[in-house]
CSV table of C-alpha atoms in Angstrom, one decimal:
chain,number,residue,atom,x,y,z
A,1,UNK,CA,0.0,0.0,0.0
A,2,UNK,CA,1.3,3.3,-0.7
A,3,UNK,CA,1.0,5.9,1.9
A,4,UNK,CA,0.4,9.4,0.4
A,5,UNK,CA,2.7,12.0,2.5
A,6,UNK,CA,3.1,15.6,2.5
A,7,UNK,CA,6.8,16.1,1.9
A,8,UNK,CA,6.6,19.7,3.8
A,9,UNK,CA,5.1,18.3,6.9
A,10,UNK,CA,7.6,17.1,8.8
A,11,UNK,CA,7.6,13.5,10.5
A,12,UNK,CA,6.6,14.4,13.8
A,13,UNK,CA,4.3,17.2,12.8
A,14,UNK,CA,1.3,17.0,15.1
A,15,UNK,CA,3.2,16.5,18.2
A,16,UNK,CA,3.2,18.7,20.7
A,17,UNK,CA,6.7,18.9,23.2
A,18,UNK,CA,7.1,21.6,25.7
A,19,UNK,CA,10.7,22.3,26.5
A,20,UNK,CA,10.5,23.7,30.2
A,21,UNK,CA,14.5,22.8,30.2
A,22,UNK,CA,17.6,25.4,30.3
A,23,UNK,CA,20.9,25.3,29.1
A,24,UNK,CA,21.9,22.2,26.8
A,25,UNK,CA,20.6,18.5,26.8
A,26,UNK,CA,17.2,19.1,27.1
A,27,UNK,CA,16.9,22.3,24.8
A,28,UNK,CA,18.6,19.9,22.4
A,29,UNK,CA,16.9,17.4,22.6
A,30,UNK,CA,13.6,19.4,22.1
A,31,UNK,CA,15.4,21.4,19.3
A,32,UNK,CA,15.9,17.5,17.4
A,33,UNK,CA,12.4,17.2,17.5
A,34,UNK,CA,11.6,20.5,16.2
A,35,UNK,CA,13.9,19.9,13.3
A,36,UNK,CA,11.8,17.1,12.5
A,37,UNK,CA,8.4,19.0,12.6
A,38,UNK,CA,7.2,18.9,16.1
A,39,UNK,CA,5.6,21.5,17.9
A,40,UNK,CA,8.3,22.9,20.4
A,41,UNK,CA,6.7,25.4,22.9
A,42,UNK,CA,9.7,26.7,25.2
A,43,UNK,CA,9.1,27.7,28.4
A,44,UNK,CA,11.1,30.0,30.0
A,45,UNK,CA,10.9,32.3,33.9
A,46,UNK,CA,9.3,35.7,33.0
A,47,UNK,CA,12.4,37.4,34.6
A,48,UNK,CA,15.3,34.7,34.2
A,49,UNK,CA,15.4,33.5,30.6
A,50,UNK,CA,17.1,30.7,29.5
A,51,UNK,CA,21.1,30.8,30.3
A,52,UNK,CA,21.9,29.9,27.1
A,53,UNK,CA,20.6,33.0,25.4
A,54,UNK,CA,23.6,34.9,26.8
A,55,UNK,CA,26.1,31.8,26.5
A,56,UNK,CA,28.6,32.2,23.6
A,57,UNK,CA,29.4,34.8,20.8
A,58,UNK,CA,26.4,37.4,19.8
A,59,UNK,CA,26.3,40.2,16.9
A,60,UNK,CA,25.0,43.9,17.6
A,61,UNK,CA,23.8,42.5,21.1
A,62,UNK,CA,21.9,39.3,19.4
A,63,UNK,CA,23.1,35.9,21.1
A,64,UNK,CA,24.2,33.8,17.8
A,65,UNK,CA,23.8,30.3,20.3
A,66,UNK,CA,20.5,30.7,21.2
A,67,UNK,CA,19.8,31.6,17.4
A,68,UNK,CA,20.1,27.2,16.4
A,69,UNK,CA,19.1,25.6,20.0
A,70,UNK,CA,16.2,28.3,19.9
A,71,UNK,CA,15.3,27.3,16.5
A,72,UNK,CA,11.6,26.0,15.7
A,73,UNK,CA,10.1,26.3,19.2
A,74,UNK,CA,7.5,28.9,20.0
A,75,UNK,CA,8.6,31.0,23.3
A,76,UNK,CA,6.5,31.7,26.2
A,77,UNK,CA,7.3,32.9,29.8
A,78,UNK,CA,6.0,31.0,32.8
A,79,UNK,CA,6.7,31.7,36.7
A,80,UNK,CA,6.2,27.5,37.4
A,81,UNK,CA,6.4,28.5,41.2
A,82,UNK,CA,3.4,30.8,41.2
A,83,UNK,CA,0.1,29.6,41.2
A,84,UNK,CA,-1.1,31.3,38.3
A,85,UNK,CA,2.1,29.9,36.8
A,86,UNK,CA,1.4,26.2,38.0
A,87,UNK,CA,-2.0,26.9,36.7
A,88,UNK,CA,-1.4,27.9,32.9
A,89,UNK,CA,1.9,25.0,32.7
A,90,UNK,CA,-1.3,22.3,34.1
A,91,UNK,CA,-3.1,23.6,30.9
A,92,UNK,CA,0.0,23.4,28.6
A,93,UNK,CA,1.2,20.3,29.7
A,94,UNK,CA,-3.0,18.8,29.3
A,95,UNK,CA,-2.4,19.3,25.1
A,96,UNK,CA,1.3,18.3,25.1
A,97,UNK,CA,2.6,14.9,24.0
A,98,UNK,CA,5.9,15.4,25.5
A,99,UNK,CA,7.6,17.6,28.4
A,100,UNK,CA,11.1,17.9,28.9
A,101,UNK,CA,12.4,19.6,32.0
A,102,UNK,CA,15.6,19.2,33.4
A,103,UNK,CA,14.9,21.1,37.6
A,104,UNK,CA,16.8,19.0,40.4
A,105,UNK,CA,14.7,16.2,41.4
A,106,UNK,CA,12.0,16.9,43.9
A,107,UNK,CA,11.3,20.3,42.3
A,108,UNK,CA,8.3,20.0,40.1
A,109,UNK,CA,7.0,18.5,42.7
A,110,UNK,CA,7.2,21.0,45.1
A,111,UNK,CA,5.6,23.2,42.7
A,112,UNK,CA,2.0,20.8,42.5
A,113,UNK,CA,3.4,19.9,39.3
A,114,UNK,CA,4.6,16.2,39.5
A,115,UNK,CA,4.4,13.2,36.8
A,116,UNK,CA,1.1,11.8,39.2
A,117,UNK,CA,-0.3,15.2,38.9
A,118,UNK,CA,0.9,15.9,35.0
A,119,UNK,CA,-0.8,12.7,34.1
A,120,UNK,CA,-3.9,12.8,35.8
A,121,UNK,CA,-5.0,15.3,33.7
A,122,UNK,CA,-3.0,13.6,30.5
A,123,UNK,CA,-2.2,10.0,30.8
A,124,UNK,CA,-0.7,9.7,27.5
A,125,UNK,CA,2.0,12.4,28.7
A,126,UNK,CA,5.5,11.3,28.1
A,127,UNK,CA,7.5,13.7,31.0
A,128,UNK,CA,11.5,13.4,30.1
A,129,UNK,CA,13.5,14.3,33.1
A,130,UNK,CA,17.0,15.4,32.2
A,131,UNK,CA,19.8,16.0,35.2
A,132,UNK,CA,23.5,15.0,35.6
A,133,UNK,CA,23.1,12.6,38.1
A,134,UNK,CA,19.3,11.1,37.5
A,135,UNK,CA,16.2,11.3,39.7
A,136,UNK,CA,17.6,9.3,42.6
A,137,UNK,CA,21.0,7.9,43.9
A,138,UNK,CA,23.3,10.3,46.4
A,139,UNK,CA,24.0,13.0,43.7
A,140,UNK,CA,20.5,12.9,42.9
A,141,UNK,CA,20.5,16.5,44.2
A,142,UNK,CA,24.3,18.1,42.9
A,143,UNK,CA,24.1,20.6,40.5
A,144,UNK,CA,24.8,18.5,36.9
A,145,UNK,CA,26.3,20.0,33.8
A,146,UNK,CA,28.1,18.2,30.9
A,147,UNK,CA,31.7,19.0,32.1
A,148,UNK,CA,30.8,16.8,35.0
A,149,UNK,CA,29.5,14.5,32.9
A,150,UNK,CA,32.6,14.2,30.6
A,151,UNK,CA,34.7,14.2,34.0
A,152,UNK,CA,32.9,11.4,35.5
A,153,UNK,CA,32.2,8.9,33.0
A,154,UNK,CA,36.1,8.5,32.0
A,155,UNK,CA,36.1,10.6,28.6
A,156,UNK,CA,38.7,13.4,30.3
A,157,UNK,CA,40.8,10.5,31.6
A,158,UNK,CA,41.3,8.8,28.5
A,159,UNK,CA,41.5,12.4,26.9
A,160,UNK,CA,44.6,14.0,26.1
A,161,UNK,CA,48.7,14.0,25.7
A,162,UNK,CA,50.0,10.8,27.4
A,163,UNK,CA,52.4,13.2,29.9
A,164,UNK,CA,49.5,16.0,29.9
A,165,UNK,CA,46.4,15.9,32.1
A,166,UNK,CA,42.9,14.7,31.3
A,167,UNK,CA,41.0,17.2,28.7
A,168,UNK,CA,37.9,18.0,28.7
A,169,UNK,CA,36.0,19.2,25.2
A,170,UNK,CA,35.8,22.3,24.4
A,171,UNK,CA,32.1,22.3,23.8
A,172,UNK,CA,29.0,20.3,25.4
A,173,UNK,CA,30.0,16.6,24.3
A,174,UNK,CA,28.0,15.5,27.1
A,175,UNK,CA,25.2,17.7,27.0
A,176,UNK,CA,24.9,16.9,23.1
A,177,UNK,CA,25.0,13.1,23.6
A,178,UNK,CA,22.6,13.3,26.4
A,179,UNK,CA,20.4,15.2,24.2
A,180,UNK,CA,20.2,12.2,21.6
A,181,UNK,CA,20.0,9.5,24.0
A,182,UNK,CA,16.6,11.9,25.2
A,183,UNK,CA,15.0,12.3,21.7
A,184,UNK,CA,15.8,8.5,21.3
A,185,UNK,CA,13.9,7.8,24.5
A,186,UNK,CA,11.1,10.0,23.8
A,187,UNK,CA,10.5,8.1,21.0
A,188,UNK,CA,10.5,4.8,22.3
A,189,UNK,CA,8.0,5.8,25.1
A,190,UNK,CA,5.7,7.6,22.3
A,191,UNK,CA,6.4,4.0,20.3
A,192,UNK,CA,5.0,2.3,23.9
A,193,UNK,CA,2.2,4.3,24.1
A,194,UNK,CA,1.0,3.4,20.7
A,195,UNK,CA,0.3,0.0,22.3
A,196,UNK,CA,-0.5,0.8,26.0
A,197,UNK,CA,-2.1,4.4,25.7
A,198,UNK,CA,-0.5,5.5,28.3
A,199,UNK,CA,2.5,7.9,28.9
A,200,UNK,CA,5.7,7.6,31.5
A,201,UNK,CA,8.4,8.9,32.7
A,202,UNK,CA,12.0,9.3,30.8
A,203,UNK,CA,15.2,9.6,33.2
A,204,UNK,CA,17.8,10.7,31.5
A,205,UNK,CA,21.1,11.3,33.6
A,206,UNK,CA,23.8,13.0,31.6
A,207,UNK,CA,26.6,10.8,33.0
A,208,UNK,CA,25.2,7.5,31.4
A,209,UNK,CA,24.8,8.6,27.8
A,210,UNK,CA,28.5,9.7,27.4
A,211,UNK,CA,29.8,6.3,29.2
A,212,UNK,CA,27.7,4.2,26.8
A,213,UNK,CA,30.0,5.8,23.9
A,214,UNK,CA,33.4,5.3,25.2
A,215,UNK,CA,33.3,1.6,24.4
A,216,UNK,CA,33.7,-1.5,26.6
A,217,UNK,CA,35.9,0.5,28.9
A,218,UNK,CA,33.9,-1.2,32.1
A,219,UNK,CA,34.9,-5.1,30.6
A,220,UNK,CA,38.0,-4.1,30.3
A,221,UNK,CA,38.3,-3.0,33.7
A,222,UNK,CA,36.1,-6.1,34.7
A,223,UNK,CA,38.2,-8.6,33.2
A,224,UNK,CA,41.6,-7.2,33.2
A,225,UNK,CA,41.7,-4.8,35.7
A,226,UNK,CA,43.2,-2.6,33.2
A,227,UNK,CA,41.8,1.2,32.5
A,228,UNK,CA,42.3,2.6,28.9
A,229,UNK,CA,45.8,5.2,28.8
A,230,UNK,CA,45.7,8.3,27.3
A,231,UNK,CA,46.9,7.9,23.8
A,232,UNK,CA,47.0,11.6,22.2
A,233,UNK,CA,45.7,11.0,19.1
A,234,UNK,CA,46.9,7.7,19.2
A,235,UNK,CA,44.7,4.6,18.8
A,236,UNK,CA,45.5,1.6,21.5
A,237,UNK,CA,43.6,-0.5,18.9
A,238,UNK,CA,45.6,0.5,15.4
A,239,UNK,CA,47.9,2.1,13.4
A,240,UNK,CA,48.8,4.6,12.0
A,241,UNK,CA,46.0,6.6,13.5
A,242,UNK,CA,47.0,10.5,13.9
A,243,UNK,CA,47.0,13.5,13.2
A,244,UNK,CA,49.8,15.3,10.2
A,245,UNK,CA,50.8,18.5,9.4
A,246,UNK,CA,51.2,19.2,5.2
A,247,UNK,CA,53.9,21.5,3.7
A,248,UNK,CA,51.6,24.4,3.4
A,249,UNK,CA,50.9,24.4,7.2
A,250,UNK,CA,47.5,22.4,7.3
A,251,UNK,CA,46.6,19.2,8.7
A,252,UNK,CA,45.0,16.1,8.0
A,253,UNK,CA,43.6,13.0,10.4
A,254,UNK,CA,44.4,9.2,9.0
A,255,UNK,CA,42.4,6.4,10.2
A,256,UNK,CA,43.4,2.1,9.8
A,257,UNK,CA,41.0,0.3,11.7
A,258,UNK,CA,40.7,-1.9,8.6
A,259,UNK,CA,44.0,-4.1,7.9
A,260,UNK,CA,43.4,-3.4,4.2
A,261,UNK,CA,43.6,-0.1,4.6
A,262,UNK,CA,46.4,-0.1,6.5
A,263,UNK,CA,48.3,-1.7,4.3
A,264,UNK,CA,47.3,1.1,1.5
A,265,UNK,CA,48.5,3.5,3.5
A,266,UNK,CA,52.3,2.3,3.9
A,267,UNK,CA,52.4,1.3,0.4
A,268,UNK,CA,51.3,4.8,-0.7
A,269,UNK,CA,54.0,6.7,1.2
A,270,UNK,CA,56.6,4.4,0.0
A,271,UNK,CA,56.9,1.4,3.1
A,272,UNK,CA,55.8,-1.6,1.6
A,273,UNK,CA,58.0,-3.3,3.1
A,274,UNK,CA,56.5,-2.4,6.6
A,275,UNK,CA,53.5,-5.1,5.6
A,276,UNK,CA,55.5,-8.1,5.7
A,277,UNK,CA,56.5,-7.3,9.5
A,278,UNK,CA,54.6,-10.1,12.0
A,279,UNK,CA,53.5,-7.2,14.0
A,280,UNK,CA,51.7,-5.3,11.1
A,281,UNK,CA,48.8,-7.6,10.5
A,282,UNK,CA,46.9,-7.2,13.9
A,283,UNK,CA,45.9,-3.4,14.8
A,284,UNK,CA,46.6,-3.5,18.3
A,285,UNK,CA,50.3,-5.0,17.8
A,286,UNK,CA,50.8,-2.0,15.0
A,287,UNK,CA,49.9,0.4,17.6
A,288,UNK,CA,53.1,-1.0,19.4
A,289,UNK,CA,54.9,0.2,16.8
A,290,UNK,CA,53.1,3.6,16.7
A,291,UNK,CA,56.5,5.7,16.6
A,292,UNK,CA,57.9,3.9,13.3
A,293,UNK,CA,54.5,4.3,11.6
A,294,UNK,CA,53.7,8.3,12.5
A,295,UNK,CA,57.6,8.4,11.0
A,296,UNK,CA,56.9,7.0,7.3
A,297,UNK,CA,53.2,8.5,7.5
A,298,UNK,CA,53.8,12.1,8.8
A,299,UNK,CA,57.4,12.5,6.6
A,300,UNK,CA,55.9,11.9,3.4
A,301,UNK,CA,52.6,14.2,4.7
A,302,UNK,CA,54.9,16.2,5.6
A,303,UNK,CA,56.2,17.1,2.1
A,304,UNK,CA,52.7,17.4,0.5
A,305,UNK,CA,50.0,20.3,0.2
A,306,UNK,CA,46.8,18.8,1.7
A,307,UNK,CA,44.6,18.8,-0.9
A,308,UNK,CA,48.3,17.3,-2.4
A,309,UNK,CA,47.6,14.3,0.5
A,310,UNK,CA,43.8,14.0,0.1
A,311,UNK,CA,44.3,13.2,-3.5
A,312,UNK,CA,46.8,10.9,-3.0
A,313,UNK,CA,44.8,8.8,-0.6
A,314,UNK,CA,41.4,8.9,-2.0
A,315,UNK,CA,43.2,7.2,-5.3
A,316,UNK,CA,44.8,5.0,-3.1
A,317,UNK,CA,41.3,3.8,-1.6
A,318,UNK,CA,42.8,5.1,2.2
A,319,UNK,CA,41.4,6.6,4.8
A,320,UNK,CA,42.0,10.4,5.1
A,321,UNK,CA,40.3,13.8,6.4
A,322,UNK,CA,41.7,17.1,6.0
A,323,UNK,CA,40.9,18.5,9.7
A,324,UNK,CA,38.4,21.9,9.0
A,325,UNK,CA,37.4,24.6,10.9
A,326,UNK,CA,33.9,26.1,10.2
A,327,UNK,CA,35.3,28.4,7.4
A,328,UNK,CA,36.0,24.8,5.3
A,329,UNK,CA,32.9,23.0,6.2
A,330,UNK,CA,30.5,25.9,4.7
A,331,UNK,CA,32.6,25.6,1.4
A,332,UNK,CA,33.3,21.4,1.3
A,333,UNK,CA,31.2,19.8,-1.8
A,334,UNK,CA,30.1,17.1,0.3
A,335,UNK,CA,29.0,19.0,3.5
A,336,UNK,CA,27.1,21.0,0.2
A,337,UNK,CA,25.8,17.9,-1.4
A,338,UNK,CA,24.5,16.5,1.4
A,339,UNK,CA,22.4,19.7,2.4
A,340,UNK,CA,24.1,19.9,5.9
A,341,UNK,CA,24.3,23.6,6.5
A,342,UNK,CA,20.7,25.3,5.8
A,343,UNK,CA,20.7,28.8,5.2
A,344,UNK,CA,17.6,30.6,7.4
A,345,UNK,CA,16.3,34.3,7.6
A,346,UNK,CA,16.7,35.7,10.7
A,347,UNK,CA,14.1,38.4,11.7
A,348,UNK,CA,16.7,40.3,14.1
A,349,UNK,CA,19.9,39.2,11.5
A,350,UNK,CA,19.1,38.7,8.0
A,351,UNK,CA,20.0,35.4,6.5
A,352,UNK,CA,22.1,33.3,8.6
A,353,UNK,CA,23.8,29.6,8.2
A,354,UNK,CA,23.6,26.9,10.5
A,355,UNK,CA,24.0,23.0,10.5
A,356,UNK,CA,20.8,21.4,9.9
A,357,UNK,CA,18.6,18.6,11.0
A,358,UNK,CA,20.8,15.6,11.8
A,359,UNK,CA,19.8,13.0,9.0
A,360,UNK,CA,17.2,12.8,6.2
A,361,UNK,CA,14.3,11.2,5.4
A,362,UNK,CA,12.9,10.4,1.9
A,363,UNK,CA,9.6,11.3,2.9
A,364,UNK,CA,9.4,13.4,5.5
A,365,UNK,CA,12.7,15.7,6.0
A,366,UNK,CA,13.8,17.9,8.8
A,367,UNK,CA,13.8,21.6,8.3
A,368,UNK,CA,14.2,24.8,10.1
A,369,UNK,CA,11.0,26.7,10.4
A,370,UNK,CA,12.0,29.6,11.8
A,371,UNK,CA,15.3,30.5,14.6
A,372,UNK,CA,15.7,31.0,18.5
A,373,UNK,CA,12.7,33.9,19.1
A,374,UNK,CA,12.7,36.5,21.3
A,375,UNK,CA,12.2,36.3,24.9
A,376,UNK,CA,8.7,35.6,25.8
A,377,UNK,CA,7.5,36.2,21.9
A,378,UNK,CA,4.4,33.6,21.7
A,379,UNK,CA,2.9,33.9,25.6
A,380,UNK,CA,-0.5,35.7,24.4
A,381,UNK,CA,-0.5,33.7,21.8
A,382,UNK,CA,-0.6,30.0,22.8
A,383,UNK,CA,-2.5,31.1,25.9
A,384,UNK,CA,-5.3,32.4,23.6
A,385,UNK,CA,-4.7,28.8,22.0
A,386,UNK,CA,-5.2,27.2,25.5
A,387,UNK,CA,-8.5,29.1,25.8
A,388,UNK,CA,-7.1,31.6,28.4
A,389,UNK,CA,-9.0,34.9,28.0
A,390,UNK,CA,-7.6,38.1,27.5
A,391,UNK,CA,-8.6,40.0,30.9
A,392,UNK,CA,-6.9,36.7,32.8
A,393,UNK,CA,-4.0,36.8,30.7
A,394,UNK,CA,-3.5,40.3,31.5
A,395,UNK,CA,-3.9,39.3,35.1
A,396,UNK,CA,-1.6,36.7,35.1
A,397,UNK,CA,0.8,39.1,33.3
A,398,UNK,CA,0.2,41.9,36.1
A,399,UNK,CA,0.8,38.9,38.9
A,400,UNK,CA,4.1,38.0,37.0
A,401,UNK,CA,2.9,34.4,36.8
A,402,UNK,CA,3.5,34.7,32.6
């Protein structure tokens, strides 16, 4: 049977999320399901907006952050510790699909606003609860941000220079996997209540999403009693794996997790001979030998423009990326045949670029509606949707509840 579809329409249009979250893995998370045609109603204090609005670089006073994680979600201001406040989120949260918050545990519920409560009035409410340390354990109640995330889960450890300390990203890694692993859980719950009818609760705790990535780290330590070493940009698991500088002062990253194509690569820079070694044919024993390896690899980079290098190795059938900053992304053909970066107009900026929705879909593909809005710029509006008059908006307005 075919299914008729209207390509504009995105996937998830008809769902409505409310993103009462601040900062990163929660907005994000909410902003994913924006991109793919969700309703995203943000809710924000009336006097404290979202931190992230100032976070980060900004043109003629306009925060540029705020601009993409703001992106397709309709703003509105709620006080959710006043009454009148608790009152207008209870009607919000009765037409929503989804809620995403991300308060220390125990606070919604001070506020009258708990899952019991939420979905009493909406059983098929799916409430996504995003912290660093999860809704119960002995940090349940630490303050949680992505750096402790990335601290605590054994990224920084394994992160850096062998001799130099642990590193920590210079962006939210955590914050940005936790945000995934949220919209991935959303999903499943929604996919539940398609066969119970019924919502429930998501707990995402931003330490957890980050360890599931760094591999089988935990066996390791299980059966060995062995933690992973801090490599550089060194593999423990193959070779050559690094980082090289070209003559004209660029770089480039080489990867050989597969055998064949490590074997490609020495051939290409003029060591065959380092195949027939006994060590060459299993990764981890040709990490061993790192040293020799980043000598025949980087010296013939080394002599080589890098568009000289990428050449060379895409002919060879190796593995090879020249390492850009955002000024190469926004011109590389692929990046460009792919669609990544999606030019949007900007009411407050003009036209503006940023990376688009994370994949594609043949029938129903992500796109930005519109960017981060002002501060506040949809209250009357969706509480005129909610059936809120205009004499009790304005008195909620004058009680500072919206």
């Amino acid at each position: 049977m075919t299914v008729s579809r209207d390509p504009d329409a995105g996937a998830l249009a008809g769902l409505r999320v409310v993103d009462a979250s601040t900062l990163f893995a929660g907005p994000m998370a909410a902003m994913h399901l924006g991109d793919m045609g969700a309703d995203v109603i943000k809710v924000e204090h009336p006097r404290r907006p979202d931190p992230s609005r100032g976070h980060g670089a900004a043109k003629d006073g306009v925060n540029l952050w705020w601009k993409t994680l703001g992106r397709n979600k309709r703003t509105v201001t709620i006080d959710l510790g006043s009454e009148g406040g608790r009152e207008v989120f209870l009607a919000l949260a009765a037409t929503a699909d989804v809620v995403i918050e991300n308060f220390r545990p125990g606070t919604l519920e001070r506020w009258g606003l708990s899952y019991d409560e939420l979905s009493t009035r909406n059983p098929r409410l799916v409430l996504a609860r995003v912290t660093g340390f999860g809704q119960f354990g002995p940090y349940r109640s630490r303050p949680g941000f992505g750096t402790l995330a990335e601290a605590m889960s054994g990224f920084a450890a394994t992160t850096g220079e062998p001799d130099g300390p642990p590193t920590l990203p210079p962006f939210g890694l955590a914050d940005g996997v936790a945000s995934l692993a949220t919209a991935y859980a959303v999903m499943v719950a929604l996919a539940a209540r398609g066969t119970t009818g019924l919502g429930q609760v998501v707990d995402t705790a931003i330490i957890e999403p980050i360890l599931a990535m760094l591999g089988p780290q935990i066996t390791r330590w299980d059966q060995l009693r062995s933690v992973q070493p801090r490599t550089g940009n060194r593999s423990i698991n193959n070779a050559p794996r690094n980082t090289y500088r070209t003559v004209d002062g660029q770089w480039v990253a080489v990867s050989t997790s597969a055998q064949s194509v490590a074997e490609r690569v020495v051939r290409l820079v003029g060591r065959p001979d380092l195949v027939d070694e006994p060590w060459f044919a299993l990764g981890a024993d040709r990490a061993k030998h790192a040293e020799e390896l980043d000598e025949a690899v980087g010296g013939w980079i080394a002599k080589r423009t890098r568009d000289e290098v990428v050449s060379a190795f895409e002919e060879a059938q190796a593995a090879v990326a020249p390492i850009y900053t955002a000024a190469d992304i926004v011109e590389d053909p692929q990046f460009r045949a792919l669609g990544t970066i999606h030019e949007v107009d900007d009411p407050e900026l003009g036209p503006m670029l940023m990376q688009g929705p994370l994949f594609r879909l043949s029938g129903n593909d992500g796109v930005i509606r519109f960017t981060g809005r002002p501060h506040g710029a949809d209250t009357d509006a969706v509480l005129r949707e909610l059936g809120f008059s205009a004499e009790r908006v304005a008195e909620l307005r004058d009680g500072g509840a919206v």
